Amino acid sequence: MGLLMVAGCAWWAFDHYTGKVDRISGVFPTKVPAAAQPAPSEGGQTFLLVGVDSRSALPTTGRDAKAPEWKYGAQRSDTMMLVHLPADHSGAYVVSLPRDAWVDIPGHGKAKLNAAFSWGGPPLLIDTVQRLTKVRVDHLAVIDWDGFKKLTDSVGGVDLVVDGADRHMNGTQALVYVRERYHLARGDFDRTHRQQYFLRTLLAKVMRPSTFSNPVKATEVLDDLTAAVSVDDRLGDGDLRALMWDNKEVRPGDIVFMNAPAKGTGMISGQSVVLLDSVAGPQLWRAMRKDALDGYLQSHDTDRLGATTP
């Protein structure tokens, strides 16, 4: 009986809270030449997760948003991750795209990847990522730093190992941690691993049984989660419920985190940039399109997240 009550509460929560997620309209690019439109992947779904530095005193994402999620030149996408959910629902693959990656931005020429969001919001960023990877972005999820801090605090903070020492961080401290890069040995590459490490730790805390066996705690966490994140308006309530149900067995240990293949860094036009690997990158993106990332990882070296990070 207790198990049935927990299951019933969980389903009510899914049904109730999916209807409270903020939707963003017009996020997908239009008027893109047919040759630049990626074909649908051969299996699974791919999400683009974006963490936005809005430089706004008001929240810009989630249902409590008080300012526009995008305004020309006012926001930067400091965190960008392609998340592929395989068709067999066996796990997830998270690939971080360096914010300083030197790429072609449609209509603007070469620039850092995070400039795409600043100049053209979600449509230009999605168009840029799709042309870079030839991977179809099925859905978009965006969270700003205000939502990041609130979500971290709602689970009571996170426990991370930093430079060999255990540290408990609240939302403000965790934000400093994931944004730091200047004193890290590998700069932006270690920074993205910090973001991945934080996300893995947060997911482990949110997904543990004790969170959802306590109705009060479950309500608080789900309320903060749905209040913080905005998604594209193609992702309906039924789609969200199906997404959660299909992936209900996935645990943080089933999620692989890695960086997009890169050759290193360099200076271009006085800017420090990340130089993506033009050979290894296309191989990874091809595996994502074919829903064959498990096989790819068995035969390729990758910059994967380890047990801890700097």
Coordinates of C-alpha atoms in Angstrom, one line a residue:
M1 CA 0.0 0.0 0.0
G2 CA 2.8 2.4 0.9
L3 CA 4.5 1.8 -2.5
L4 CA 1.2 2.5 -4.3
M5 CA 0.8 5.7 -2.4
V6 CA 4.3 6.8 -3.4
A7 CA 3.7 5.9 -7.0
G8 CA 0.4 7.7 -6.9
C9 CA 1.9 10.8 -5.5
A10 CA 4.7 10.7 -8.1
W11 CA 2.2 10.5 -11.0
W12 CA 0.1 13.3 -9.5
A13 CA 3.3 15.4 -9.2
F14 CA 4.3 14.7 -12.8
D15 CA 0.8 15.5 -14.1
H16 CA 0.5 18.6 -11.9
Y17 CA 3.9 20.2 -12.5
T18 CA 4.4 19.6 -16.2
G19 CA 1.6 22.1 -16.7
K20 CA 3.5 24.7 -14.7
V21 CA 6.6 24.8 -16.8
D22 CA 7.2 28.1 -18.7
R23 CA 7.2 27.8 -22.5
I24 CA 9.2 30.0 -24.9
S25 CA 7.8 30.5 -28.4
G26 CA 9.7 31.0 -31.6
V27 CA 12.9 29.4 -30.4
F28 CA 13.6 27.4 -33.6
P29 CA 15.2 29.0 -36.6
T30 CA 13.2 29.8 -39.7
K31 CA 14.2 30.6 -43.3
V32 CA 17.2 28.3 -43.0
P33 CA 18.3 26.9 -46.5
A34 CA 17.3 23.3 -47.0
A35 CA 21.0 22.3 -47.3
A36 CA 21.6 23.6 -43.8
Q37 CA 18.7 21.8 -42.2
P38 CA 19.8 18.7 -40.3
A39 CA 17.9 15.5 -40.9
P40 CA 16.2 13.9 -37.9
S41 CA 18.4 11.6 -35.8
E42 CA 18.0 7.9 -36.4
G43 CA 16.9 7.4 -32.8
G44 CA 16.4 9.1 -29.5
Q45 CA 16.0 12.8 -28.8
T46 CA 18.6 15.6 -28.5
F47 CA 18.1 18.6 -26.2
L48 CA 20.1 21.8 -26.1
L49 CA 20.5 23.0 -22.5
V50 CA 21.5 26.6 -22.1
G51 CA 22.6 28.4 -19.0
V52 CA 22.2 32.2 -19.4
D53 CA 24.1 35.0 -17.9
S54 CA 21.5 37.7 -18.4
R55 CA 23.1 40.5 -16.3
S56 CA 19.6 41.2 -15.2
A57 CA 18.5 42.0 -11.6
L58 CA 15.2 40.2 -12.5
P59 CA 14.8 36.5 -13.4
T60 CA 14.6 35.9 -17.1
T61 CA 13.6 32.2 -17.2
G62 CA 10.9 30.1 -15.5
R63 CA 7.4 31.0 -14.6
D64 CA 8.6 33.8 -12.3
A65 CA 10.4 35.6 -15.1
K66 CA 10.1 39.3 -14.9
A67 CA 12.5 40.3 -17.8
P68 CA 12.7 39.0 -21.4
E69 CA 14.7 35.7 -21.8
W70 CA 16.6 37.4 -24.6
K71 CA 17.4 41.0 -25.6
Y72 CA 20.0 41.9 -28.2
G73 CA 23.4 42.1 -26.6
A74 CA 22.1 41.7 -23.0
Q75 CA 22.5 37.9 -22.5
R76 CA 25.3 35.5 -23.0
S77 CA 25.0 31.7 -23.1
D78 CA 27.8 30.8 -20.6
T79 CA 26.8 27.1 -20.5
M80 CA 25.7 25.0 -23.6
M81 CA 25.2 21.3 -23.5
L82 CA 23.8 18.9 -26.1
V83 CA 22.0 16.1 -24.2
H84 CA 21.2 13.0 -26.2
L85 CA 18.6 10.6 -24.8
P86 CA 18.9 7.2 -26.6
A87 CA 15.9 5.4 -27.9
D88 CA 16.4 2.5 -25.5
H89 CA 16.2 4.8 -22.5
S90 CA 19.4 3.3 -21.1
G91 CA 21.0 6.5 -20.0
A92 CA 22.0 9.9 -21.3
Y93 CA 25.0 11.5 -23.0
V94 CA 25.9 15.1 -22.2
V95 CA 28.4 17.0 -24.4
S96 CA 29.5 20.4 -23.3
L97 CA 30.1 23.0 -26.1
P98 CA 32.8 25.5 -25.1
R99 CA 31.4 29.0 -24.9
D100 CA 34.6 30.3 -26.5
A101 CA 34.6 27.8 -29.4
W102 CA 35.5 29.6 -32.7
V103 CA 32.6 28.8 -35.1
D104 CA 30.7 30.1 -38.0
I105 CA 27.6 32.0 -36.9
P106 CA 25.1 32.4 -39.7
G107 CA 24.9 35.9 -41.0
H108 CA 27.8 37.1 -38.8
G109 CA 30.9 35.1 -39.8
K110 CA 33.4 33.6 -37.4
A111 CA 33.0 34.4 -33.7
K112 CA 32.8 32.7 -30.3
L113 CA 29.9 30.4 -29.9
N114 CA 28.3 32.3 -27.0
A115 CA 27.9 35.3 -29.3
A116 CA 25.2 33.5 -31.2
F117 CA 22.8 33.8 -28.3
S118 CA 23.8 37.4 -27.6
W119 CA 23.1 38.4 -31.2
G120 CA 20.1 36.3 -32.1
G121 CA 18.7 34.5 -29.0
P122 CA 17.7 30.9 -29.1
P123 CA 17.0 30.7 -32.9
L124 CA 20.5 31.8 -33.9
L125 CA 22.1 29.6 -31.3
I126 CA 20.2 26.6 -32.4
D127 CA 20.9 27.3 -36.0
T128 CA 24.6 27.7 -35.2
V129 CA 24.8 24.5 -33.2
Q130 CA 22.9 22.5 -35.9
R131 CA 25.1 23.7 -38.7
L132 CA 28.2 23.0 -36.6
T133 CA 27.2 19.4 -35.6
K134 CA 24.5 18.5 -38.2
V135 CA 22.6 17.2 -35.2
R136 CA 18.9 18.1 -35.1
V137 CA 18.0 19.9 -31.9
D138 CA 14.6 18.5 -30.9
H139 CA 14.1 20.7 -27.8
L140 CA 15.6 23.6 -25.9
A141 CA 15.8 24.2 -22.1
V142 CA 17.0 27.4 -20.6
I143 CA 17.9 28.5 -17.1
D144 CA 19.4 31.7 -15.8
W145 CA 21.6 32.2 -12.8
D146 CA 18.7 33.3 -10.6
G147 CA 17.0 30.0 -11.3
F148 CA 20.3 28.1 -10.8
K149 CA 20.7 29.5 -7.3
K150 CA 17.1 28.9 -6.3
L151 CA 17.2 25.3 -7.5
T152 CA 20.5 24.6 -5.7
D153 CA 19.1 26.0 -2.4
S154 CA 15.8 24.1 -2.8
V155 CA 17.7 20.8 -2.4
G156 CA 19.7 22.1 0.6
G157 CA 22.8 22.8 -1.4
V158 CA 25.4 20.4 -2.8
D159 CA 28.4 18.6 -1.5
L160 CA 31.4 18.7 -3.9
V161 CA 35.0 17.7 -3.6
V162 CA 37.2 20.6 -4.7
D163 CA 41.0 20.4 -4.7
G164 CA 40.8 17.3 -2.6
A165 CA 38.6 18.8 0.1
D166 CA 34.9 18.3 0.8
R167 CA 32.8 21.4 0.5
H168 CA 29.2 22.1 1.0
M169 CA 27.9 24.9 -1.2
N170 CA 24.7 26.9 -1.3
G171 CA 23.3 28.4 -4.5
T172 CA 25.5 31.5 -4.5
Q173 CA 28.7 29.5 -3.7
A174 CA 27.9 26.9 -6.4
L175 CA 27.4 29.6 -9.0
V176 CA 30.9 31.0 -8.2
Y177 CA 32.3 27.4 -8.5
V178 CA 30.8 26.7 -12.0
R179 CA 31.7 30.1 -13.4
E180 CA 35.4 30.1 -12.3
R181 CA 37.9 29.3 -15.0
Y182 CA 40.9 31.7 -14.7
H183 CA 42.9 29.8 -12.1
L184 CA 42.0 26.3 -13.6
A185 CA 44.8 24.4 -15.3
R186 CA 42.8 23.8 -18.5
G187 CA 40.7 27.0 -18.4
D188 CA 37.4 26.6 -20.2
F189 CA 37.8 22.8 -20.4
D190 CA 38.0 22.4 -16.7
R191 CA 35.2 24.9 -16.3
T192 CA 32.8 22.8 -18.3
H193 CA 33.8 19.7 -16.3
R194 CA 32.9 21.7 -13.2
Q195 CA 29.5 22.4 -14.6
Q196 CA 29.0 18.8 -15.4
Y197 CA 30.2 17.7 -12.0
F198 CA 27.7 20.1 -10.4
L199 CA 24.9 18.9 -12.6
R200 CA 25.7 15.2 -11.9
T201 CA 25.8 15.9 -8.1
L202 CA 22.5 17.9 -8.2
L203 CA 20.8 15.2 -10.2
A204 CA 21.9 12.6 -7.7
K205 CA 20.4 14.6 -4.9
V206 CA 17.1 15.4 -6.7
M207 CA 16.7 11.8 -7.9
R208 CA 17.3 9.9 -4.7
P209 CA 14.3 8.0 -3.3
S210 CA 14.1 10.2 -0.2
T211 CA 13.3 13.2 -2.2
F212 CA 10.1 11.8 -3.7
S213 CA 9.1 9.6 -0.7
N214 CA 8.6 12.8 1.3
P215 CA 5.6 14.6 -0.3
V216 CA 6.5 17.9 1.2
K217 CA 10.0 17.8 0.0
A218 CA 9.0 16.5 -3.4
T219 CA 6.5 19.4 -3.8
E220 CA 9.2 21.9 -2.9
V221 CA 11.8 20.6 -5.2
L222 CA 9.4 20.1 -8.2
D223 CA 8.0 23.6 -7.6
D224 CA 11.5 25.2 -7.7
L225 CA 12.5 23.1 -10.7
T226 CA 9.5 24.0 -12.8
A227 CA 9.8 27.6 -11.6
A228 CA 13.4 27.9 -12.7
V229 CA 13.5 26.4 -16.2
S230 CA 11.9 27.5 -19.5
V231 CA 11.5 25.1 -22.4
D232 CA 10.4 25.5 -26.1
D233 CA 6.7 25.5 -26.7
R234 CA 6.9 22.3 -28.9
L235 CA 7.5 20.3 -25.7
G236 CA 4.0 19.9 -24.5
D237 CA 2.8 18.6 -21.1
G238 CA 2.2 15.1 -22.6
D239 CA 5.7 15.1 -24.0
L240 CA 7.2 16.1 -20.7
R241 CA 5.3 13.3 -18.9
A242 CA 6.3 10.8 -21.5
L243 CA 9.9 12.0 -21.2
M244 CA 9.9 11.5 -17.4
W245 CA 8.2 8.2 -17.6
D246 CA 10.4 6.7 -20.3
N247 CA 13.5 7.7 -18.4
K248 CA 12.4 6.9 -14.9
E249 CA 15.0 4.1 -14.5
V250 CA 17.9 6.4 -15.5
R251 CA 20.2 7.3 -12.7
P252 CA 23.1 9.8 -12.5
G253 CA 25.5 6.8 -12.9
D254 CA 24.0 6.1 -16.3
I255 CA 24.8 9.6 -17.6
V256 CA 28.0 10.1 -19.5
F257 CA 29.5 13.7 -19.4
M258 CA 32.1 14.8 -21.8
N259 CA 33.5 17.8 -23.6
A260 CA 33.2 18.4 -27.4
P261 CA 36.5 17.3 -29.1
A262 CA 38.9 20.2 -29.2
K263 CA 42.5 20.7 -30.4
G264 CA 43.2 23.3 -27.7
T265 CA 43.1 27.1 -27.5
G266 CA 44.5 29.9 -29.5
M267 CA 44.4 33.7 -30.2
I268 CA 42.3 35.0 -33.0
S269 CA 41.8 38.8 -33.5
G270 CA 43.1 39.4 -30.0
Q271 CA 40.6 37.0 -28.5
S272 CA 41.4 33.7 -26.6
V273 CA 39.3 31.0 -28.3
V274 CA 38.8 27.3 -28.3
L275 CA 39.7 25.5 -31.4
L276 CA 37.4 22.5 -32.1
D277 CA 38.7 19.3 -33.5
S278 CA 37.6 19.1 -37.2
V279 CA 38.3 15.4 -37.4
A280 CA 37.2 13.9 -34.0
G281 CA 34.2 16.3 -33.7
P282 CA 32.3 15.1 -36.8
Q283 CA 32.8 11.5 -35.7
L284 CA 31.1 12.3 -32.4
W285 CA 28.3 14.2 -34.0
R286 CA 27.7 11.3 -36.5
A287 CA 27.4 8.8 -33.6
M288 CA 24.9 11.1 -31.9
R289 CA 22.8 11.4 -35.1
K290 CA 22.9 7.6 -35.4
D291 CA 22.0 7.1 -31.8
A292 CA 25.2 5.1 -31.4
L293 CA 27.1 6.9 -28.8
D294 CA 27.7 3.8 -26.7
G295 CA 29.7 2.2 -29.5
Y296 CA 31.5 5.5 -30.1
L297 CA 32.7 5.7 -26.5
Q298 CA 34.1 2.1 -26.7
S299 CA 36.3 3.0 -29.7
H300 CA 37.3 6.6 -29.1
D301 CA 39.2 8.6 -26.5
T302 CA 37.1 11.4 -25.1
D303 CA 37.5 14.2 -22.5
R304 CA 35.1 12.6 -20.1
L305 CA 34.2 13.8 -16.6
G306 CA 35.9 11.6 -13.9
A307 CA 34.9 10.9 -10.4
T308 CA 35.8 14.5 -9.4
T309 CA 37.0 17.6 -11.1
P310 CA 39.3 20.6 -10.4

